[in-house]
Short mmCIF file of C-alpha atoms and ligand atoms in Angstrom, two decimals:
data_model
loop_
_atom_site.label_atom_id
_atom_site.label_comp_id
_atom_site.label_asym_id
_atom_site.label_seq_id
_atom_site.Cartn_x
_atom_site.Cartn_y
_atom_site.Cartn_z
CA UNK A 1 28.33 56.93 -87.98
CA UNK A 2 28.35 60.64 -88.70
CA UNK A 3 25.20 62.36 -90.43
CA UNK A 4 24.24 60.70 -93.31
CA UNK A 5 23.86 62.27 -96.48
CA UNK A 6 20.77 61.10 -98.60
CA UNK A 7 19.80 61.92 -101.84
CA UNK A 8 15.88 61.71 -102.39
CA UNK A 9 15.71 61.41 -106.29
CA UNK A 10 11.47 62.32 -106.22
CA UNK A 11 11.76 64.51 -103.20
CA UNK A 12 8.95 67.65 -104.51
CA UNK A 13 6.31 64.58 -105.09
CA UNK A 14 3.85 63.24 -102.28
CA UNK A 15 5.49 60.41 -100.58
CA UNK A 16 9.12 62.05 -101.55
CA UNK A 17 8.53 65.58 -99.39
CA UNK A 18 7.13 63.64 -96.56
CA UNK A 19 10.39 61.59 -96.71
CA UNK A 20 12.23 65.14 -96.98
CA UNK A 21 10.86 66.44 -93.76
CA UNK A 22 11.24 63.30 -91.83
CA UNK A 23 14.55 62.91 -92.47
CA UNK A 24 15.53 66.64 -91.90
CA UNK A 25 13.88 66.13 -88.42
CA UNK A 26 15.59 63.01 -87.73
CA UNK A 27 18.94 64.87 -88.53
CA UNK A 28 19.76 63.50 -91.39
CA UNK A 29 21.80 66.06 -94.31
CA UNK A 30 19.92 66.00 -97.75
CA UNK A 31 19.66 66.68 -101.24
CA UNK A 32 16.37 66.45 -103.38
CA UNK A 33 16.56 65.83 -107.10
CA UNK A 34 13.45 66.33 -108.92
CA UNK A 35 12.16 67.66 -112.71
CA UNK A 36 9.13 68.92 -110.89
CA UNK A 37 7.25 67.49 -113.83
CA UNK A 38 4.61 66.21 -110.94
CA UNK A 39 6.22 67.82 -107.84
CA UNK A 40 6.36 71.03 -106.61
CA UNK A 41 9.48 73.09 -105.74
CA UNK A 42 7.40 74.31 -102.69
CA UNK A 43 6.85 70.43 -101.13
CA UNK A 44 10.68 70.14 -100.35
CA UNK A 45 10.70 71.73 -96.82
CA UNK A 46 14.68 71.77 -96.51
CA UNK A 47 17.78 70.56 -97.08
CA UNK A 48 19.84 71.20 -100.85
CA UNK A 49 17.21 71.10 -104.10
CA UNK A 50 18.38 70.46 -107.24
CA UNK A 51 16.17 70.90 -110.73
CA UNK A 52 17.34 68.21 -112.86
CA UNK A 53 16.10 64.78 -114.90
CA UNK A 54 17.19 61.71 -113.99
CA UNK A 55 17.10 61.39 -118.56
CA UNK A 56 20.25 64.08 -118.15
CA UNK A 57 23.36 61.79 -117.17
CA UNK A 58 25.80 64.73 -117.41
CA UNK A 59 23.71 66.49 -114.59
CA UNK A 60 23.62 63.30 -112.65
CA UNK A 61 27.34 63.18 -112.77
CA UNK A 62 27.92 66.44 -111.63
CA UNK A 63 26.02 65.77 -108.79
CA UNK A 64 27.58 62.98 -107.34
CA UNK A 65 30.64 64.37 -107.93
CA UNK A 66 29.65 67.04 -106.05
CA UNK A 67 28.53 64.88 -102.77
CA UNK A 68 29.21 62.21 -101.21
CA UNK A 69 25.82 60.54 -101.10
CA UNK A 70 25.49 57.58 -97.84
CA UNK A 71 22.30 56.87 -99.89
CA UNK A 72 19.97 57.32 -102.69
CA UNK A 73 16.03 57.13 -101.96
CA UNK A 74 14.21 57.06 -105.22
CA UNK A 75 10.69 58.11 -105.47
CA UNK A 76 10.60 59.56 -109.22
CA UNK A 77 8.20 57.18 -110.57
CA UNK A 78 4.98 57.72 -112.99
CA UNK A 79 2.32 55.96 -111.08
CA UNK A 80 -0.50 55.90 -113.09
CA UNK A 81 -1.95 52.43 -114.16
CA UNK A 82 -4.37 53.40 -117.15
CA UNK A 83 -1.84 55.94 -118.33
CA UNK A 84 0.62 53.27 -118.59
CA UNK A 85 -1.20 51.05 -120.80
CA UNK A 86 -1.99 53.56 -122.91
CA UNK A 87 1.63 54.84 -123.41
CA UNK A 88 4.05 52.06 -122.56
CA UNK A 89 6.66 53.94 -123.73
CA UNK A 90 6.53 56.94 -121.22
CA UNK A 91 6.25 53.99 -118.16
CA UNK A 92 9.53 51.96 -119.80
CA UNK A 93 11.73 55.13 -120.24
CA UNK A 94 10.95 56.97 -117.04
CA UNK A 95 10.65 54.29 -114.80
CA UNK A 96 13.43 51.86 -116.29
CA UNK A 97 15.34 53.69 -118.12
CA UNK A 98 15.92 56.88 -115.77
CA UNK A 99 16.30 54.59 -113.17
CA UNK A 100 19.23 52.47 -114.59
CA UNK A 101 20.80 55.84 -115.26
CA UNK A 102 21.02 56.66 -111.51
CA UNK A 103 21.75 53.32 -110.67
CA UNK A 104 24.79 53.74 -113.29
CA UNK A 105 25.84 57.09 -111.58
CA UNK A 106 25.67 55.20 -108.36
CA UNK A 107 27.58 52.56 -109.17
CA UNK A 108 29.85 54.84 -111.49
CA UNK A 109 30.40 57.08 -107.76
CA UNK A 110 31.14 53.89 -105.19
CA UNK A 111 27.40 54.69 -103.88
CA UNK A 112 26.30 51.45 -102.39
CA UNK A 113 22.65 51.68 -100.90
CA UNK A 114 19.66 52.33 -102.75
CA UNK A 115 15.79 52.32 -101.38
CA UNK A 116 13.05 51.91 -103.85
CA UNK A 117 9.46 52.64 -104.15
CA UNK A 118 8.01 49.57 -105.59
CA UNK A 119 4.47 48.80 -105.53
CA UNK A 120 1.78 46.00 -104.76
CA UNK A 121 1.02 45.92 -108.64
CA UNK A 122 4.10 43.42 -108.90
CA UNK A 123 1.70 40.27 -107.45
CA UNK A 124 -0.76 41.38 -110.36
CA UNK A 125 -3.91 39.67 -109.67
CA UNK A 126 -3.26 37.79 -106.28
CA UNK A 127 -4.27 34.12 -105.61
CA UNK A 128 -4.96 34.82 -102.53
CA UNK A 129 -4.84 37.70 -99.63
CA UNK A 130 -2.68 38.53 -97.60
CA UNK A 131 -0.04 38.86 -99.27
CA UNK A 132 3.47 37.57 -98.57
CA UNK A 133 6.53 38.94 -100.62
CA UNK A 134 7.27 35.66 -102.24
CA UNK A 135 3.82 35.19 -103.75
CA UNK A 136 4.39 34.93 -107.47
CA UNK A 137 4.99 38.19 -109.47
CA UNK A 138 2.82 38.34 -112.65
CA UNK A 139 1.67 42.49 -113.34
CA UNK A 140 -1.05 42.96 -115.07
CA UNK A 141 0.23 46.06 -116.38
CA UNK A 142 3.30 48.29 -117.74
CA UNK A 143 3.22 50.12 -114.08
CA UNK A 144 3.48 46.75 -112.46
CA UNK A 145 6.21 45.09 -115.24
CA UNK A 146 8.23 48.42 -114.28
CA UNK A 147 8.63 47.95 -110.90
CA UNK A 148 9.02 44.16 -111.15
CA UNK A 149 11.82 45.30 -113.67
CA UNK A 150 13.75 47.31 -111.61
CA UNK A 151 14.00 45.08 -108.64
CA UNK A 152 15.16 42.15 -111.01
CA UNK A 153 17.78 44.76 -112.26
CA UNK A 154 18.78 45.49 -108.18
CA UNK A 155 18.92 41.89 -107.60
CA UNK A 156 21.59 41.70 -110.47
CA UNK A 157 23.18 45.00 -109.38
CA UNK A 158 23.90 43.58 -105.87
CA UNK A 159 25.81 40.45 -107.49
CA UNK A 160 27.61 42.43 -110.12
CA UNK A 161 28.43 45.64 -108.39
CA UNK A 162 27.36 45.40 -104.71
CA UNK A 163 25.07 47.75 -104.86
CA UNK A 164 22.84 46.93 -101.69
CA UNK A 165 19.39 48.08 -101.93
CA UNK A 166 15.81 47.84 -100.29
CA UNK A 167 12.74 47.96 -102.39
CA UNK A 168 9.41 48.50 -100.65
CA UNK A 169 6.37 47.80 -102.07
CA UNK A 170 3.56 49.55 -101.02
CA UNK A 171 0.05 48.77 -100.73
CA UNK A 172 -2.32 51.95 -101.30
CA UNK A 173 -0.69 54.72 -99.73
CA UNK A 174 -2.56 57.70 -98.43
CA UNK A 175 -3.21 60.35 -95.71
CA UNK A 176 -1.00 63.49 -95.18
CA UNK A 177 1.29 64.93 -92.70
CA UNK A 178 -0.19 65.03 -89.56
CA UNK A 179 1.01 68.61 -88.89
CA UNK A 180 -0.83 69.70 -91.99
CA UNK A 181 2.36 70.44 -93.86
CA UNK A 182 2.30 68.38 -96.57
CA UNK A 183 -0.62 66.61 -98.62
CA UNK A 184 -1.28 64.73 -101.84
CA UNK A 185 -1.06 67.03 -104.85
CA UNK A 186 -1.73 64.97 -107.94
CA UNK A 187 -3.04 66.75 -111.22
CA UNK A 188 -4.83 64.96 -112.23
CA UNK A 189 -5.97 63.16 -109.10
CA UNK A 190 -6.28 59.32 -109.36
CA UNK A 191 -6.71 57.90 -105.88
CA UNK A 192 -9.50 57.23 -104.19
CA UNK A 193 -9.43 59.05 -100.93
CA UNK A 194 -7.90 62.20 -102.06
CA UNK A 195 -11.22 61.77 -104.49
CA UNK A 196 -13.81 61.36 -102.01
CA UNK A 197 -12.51 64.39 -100.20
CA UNK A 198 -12.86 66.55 -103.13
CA UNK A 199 -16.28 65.64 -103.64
CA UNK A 200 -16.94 66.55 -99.72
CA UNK A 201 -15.32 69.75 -99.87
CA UNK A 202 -16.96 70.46 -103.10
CA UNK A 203 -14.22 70.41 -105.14
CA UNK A 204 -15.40 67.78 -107.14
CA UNK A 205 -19.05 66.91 -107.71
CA UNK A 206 -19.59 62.96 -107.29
CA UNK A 207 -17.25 60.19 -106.13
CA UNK A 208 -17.48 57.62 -109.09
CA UNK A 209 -17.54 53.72 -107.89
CA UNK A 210 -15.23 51.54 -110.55
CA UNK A 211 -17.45 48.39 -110.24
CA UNK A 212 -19.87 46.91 -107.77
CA UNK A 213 -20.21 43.38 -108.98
CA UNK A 214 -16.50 42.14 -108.04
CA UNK A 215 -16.36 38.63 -105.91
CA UNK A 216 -16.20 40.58 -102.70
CA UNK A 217 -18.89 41.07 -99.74
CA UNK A 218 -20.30 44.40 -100.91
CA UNK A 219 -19.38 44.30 -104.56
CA UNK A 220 -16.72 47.08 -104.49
CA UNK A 221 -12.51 46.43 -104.55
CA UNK A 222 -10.68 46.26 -101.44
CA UNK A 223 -7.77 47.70 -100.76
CA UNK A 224 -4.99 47.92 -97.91
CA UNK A 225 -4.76 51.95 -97.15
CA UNK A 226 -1.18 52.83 -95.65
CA UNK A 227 -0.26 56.21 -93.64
CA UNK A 228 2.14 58.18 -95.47
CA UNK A 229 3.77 58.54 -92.44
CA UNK A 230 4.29 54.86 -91.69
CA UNK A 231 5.74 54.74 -95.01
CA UNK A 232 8.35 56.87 -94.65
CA UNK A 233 9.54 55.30 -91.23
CA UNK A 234 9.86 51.99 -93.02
CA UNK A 235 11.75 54.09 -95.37
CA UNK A 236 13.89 55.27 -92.38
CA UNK A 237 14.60 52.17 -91.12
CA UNK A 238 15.42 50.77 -94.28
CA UNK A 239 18.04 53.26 -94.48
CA UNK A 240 19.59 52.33 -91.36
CA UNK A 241 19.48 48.15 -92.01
CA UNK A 242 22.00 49.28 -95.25
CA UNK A 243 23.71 52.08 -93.37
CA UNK A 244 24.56 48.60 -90.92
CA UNK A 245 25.42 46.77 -93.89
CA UNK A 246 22.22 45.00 -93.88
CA UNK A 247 21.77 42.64 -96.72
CA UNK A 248 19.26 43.46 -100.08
CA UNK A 249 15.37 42.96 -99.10
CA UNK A 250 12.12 43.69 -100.67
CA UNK A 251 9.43 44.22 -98.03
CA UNK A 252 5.46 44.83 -98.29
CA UNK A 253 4.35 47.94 -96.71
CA UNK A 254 0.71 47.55 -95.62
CA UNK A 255 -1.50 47.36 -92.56
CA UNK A 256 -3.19 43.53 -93.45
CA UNK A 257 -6.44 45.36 -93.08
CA UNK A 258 -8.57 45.28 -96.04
CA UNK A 259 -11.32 48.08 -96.64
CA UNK A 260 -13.87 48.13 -99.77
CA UNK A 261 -14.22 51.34 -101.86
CA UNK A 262 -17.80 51.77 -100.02
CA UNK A 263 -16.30 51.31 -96.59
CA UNK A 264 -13.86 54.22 -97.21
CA UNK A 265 -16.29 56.71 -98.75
CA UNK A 266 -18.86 55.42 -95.45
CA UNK A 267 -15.78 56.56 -93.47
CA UNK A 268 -15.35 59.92 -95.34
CA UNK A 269 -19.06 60.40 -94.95
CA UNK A 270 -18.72 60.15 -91.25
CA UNK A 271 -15.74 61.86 -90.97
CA UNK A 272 -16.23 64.97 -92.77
CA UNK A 273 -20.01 65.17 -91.56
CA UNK A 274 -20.68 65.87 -95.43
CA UNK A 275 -22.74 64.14 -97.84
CA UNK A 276 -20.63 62.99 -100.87
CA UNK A 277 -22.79 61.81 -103.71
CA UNK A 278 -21.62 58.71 -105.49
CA UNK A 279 -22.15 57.60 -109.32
CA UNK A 280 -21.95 54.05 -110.47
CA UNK A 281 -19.21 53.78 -112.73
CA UNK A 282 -17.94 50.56 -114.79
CA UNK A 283 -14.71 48.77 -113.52
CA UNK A 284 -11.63 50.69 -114.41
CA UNK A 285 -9.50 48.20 -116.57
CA UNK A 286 -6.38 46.22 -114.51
CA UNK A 287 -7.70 46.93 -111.11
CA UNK A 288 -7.47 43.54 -108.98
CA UNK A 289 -10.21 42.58 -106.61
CA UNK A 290 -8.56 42.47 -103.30
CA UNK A 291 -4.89 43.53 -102.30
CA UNK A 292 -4.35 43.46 -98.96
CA UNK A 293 -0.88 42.93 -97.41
CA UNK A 294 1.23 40.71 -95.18
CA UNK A 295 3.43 42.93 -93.69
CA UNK A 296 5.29 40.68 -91.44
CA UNK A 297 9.03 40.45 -92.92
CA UNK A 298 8.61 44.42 -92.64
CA UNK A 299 8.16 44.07 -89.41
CA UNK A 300 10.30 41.51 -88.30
CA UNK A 301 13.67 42.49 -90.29
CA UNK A 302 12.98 46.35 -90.62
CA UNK A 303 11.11 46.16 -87.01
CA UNK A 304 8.50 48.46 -88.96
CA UNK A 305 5.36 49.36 -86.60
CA UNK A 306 3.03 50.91 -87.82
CA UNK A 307 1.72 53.80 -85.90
CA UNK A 308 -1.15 55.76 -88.08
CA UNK A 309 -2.66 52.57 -88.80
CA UNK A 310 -6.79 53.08 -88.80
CA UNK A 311 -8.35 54.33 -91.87
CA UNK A 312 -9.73 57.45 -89.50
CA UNK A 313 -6.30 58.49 -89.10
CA UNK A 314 -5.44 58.90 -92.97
CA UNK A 315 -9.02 60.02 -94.01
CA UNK A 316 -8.33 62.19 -91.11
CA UNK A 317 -5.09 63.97 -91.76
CA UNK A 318 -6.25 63.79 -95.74
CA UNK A 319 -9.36 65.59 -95.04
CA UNK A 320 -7.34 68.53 -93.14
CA UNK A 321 -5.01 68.87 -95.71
CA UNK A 322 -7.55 69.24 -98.57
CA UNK A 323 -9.31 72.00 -96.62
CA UNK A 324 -6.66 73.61 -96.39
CA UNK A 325 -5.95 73.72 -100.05
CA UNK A 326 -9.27 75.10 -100.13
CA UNK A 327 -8.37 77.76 -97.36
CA UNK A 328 -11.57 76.81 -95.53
CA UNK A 329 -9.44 75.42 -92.28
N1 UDP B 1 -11.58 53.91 -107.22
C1 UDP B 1 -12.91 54.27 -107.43
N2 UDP B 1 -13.17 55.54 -107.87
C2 UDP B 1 -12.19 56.46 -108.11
C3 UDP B 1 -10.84 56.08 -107.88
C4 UDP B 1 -10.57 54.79 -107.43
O1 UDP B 1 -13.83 53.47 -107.25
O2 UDP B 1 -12.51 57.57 -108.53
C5 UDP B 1 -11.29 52.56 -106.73
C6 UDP B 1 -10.35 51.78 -107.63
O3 UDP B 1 -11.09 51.10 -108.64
C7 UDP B 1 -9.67 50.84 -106.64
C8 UDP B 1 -9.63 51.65 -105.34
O4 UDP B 1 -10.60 52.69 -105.51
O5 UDP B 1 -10.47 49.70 -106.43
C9 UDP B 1 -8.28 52.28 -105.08
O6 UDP B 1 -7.87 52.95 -106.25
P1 UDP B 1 -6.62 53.96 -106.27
O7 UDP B 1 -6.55 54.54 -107.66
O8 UDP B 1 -6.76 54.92 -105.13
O9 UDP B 1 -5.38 53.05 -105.95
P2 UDP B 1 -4.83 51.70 -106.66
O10 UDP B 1 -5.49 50.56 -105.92
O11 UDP B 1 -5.16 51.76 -108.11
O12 UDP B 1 -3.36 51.76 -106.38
#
């Protein structure tokens, strides 16, 4: 097959301009589309960028008039879980909405394969860990109902218009590039590692722990923390399943290892030699006790292997990149 041309709808966000740069290494031709409402124009390391919203349909029609896209990869998501209760309407009309428009200019354009960022919020509260991918779907929350959303829409895509696609939900992803290119860049910052790294490099004065009395050994949620990196190789390989006329999946993207919120800022403690002072803090609202995932289908049908796959690794590479936003590295 000749080069394949990919447009990565999301590509100035954090997971999107790692996906850039992997693919521009691995030779592939692309195009980023973003609004840079949450990305930055400086993330997308190559390739074509174009400034538009995926709400402007004219725009999205001139651009796949204007190429010939083998694929679409589409990261342009909001991702925030209290947000989206609190405005439903901004999580339905980005996340939905926007994305049935590019699916329309996809299927308008004969553009067949589509890879989507879904999330672990689609099991909701789990009834029990791991995970497998056909453990019921019940989100707790408009982030969650979003991303269940859209892959019931692909699912009816593929029968109407054979429109092949691959949605991969991840667990908690994290870490940066290991060649300290790229990082997380979130204002405001949500996640929990990014977090604890602020409040090392004194960026931030306190890590705040949402809850201590959950149904787990130490008290504190426990989540499934997955390399950036590892992501965007089952992202890769995902790409190439369609490219061989692979079927429509949806695949888990974790590493099946679970660590509690005081495990990881333990970690950051001993990996950044700082002390990081922590403040009790109620639970945060919607946040389920355990996720962790069972990657195996990943592995099996994408042959995903996860290489970056210790929490030293991502608190690692995260650490280097946030002191190097600082300029202290
Ligand atoms: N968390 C925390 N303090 C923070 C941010 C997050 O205790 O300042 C906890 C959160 O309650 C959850 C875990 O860390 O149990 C991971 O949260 P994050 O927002 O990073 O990812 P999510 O699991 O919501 O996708």
């Amino acid at each position: 097959m000749p080069t394949p041309l990919v447009l990565v709808v999301g590509g100035a966000g954090y997971i999107g301009s790692h996906m850039v740069k992997l693919l521009l290494q691995q030779g592939c031709n692309v195009v980023t589309l973003d609004n840079l409402s949450t990305g930055y124009r400086d993330a997308v390391v190559g390739g074509e960028f174009r400034l538009a919203d995926l709400a402007d349909q004219p725009a999205l029609g001139r651009l796949f008039t204007q190429h010939r896209f083998d694929a679409v990869m589409h990261f342009a998501s909001f991702i925030q879980v209290g947000e989206s209760v609190k405005e439903p309407a901004k999580y339905y009309e980005n996340n939905v909405t926007n994305t049935l428009n590019l699916l329309n200019a996809m299927v308008a354009n004969g553009v067949k394969r589509f890879i989507f960022s879904s999330s672990a919020a689609v099991y909701g509260n789990p009834h029990s860990v791991p995970i497998p991918e056909d453990h019921p779907k019940n989100p707790i929350n408009p982030y969650g109902r979003t991303k269940w959303m859209v892959e019931q829409i692909l699912e009816d895509y593929d029968h109407a218009y054979g429109l092949k696609s691959v949605s991969l939900r991840y667990f908690n992803a994290a870490g940066a590039d290991p060649e300290g290119q790229l990082g997380e860049r979130h204002e405001p910052e949500t996640h929990l590692i990014p977090l604890i790294l602020r409040a090392a490099s004194g960026r931030a004065q306190d890590i705040k722990i949402f809850g201590r009395d959950y149904d787990t050994p130490d008290g504190t949620c426990i989540r499934d923390y997955v390399h950036v990196t590892d992501l965007c190789e089952a992202h890769r390989l995902a790409l190439d399943h369609l490219l061989e006329g692979g079927a429509s999946a949806a695949h888990n993207l974790g590493n099946g290892n679970g660590f509690s919120v005081a495990e990881v800022v333990n970690a950051a403690k001993r990996i950044t030699g700082r002390d990081i002072k922590i403040t009790e803090a109620p639970r945060r609202e919607g946040d389920p006790p355990r996720l962790v995932a069972d990657a195996t289908r990943a592995r099996k049908e994408l042959g995903w292997q996860p290489r970056l796959n210790d929490l030293d690794a991502i608190i690692n590479h995260a650490w280097a990149w946030e002191r190097r936003s600082l300029g202290t590295s």
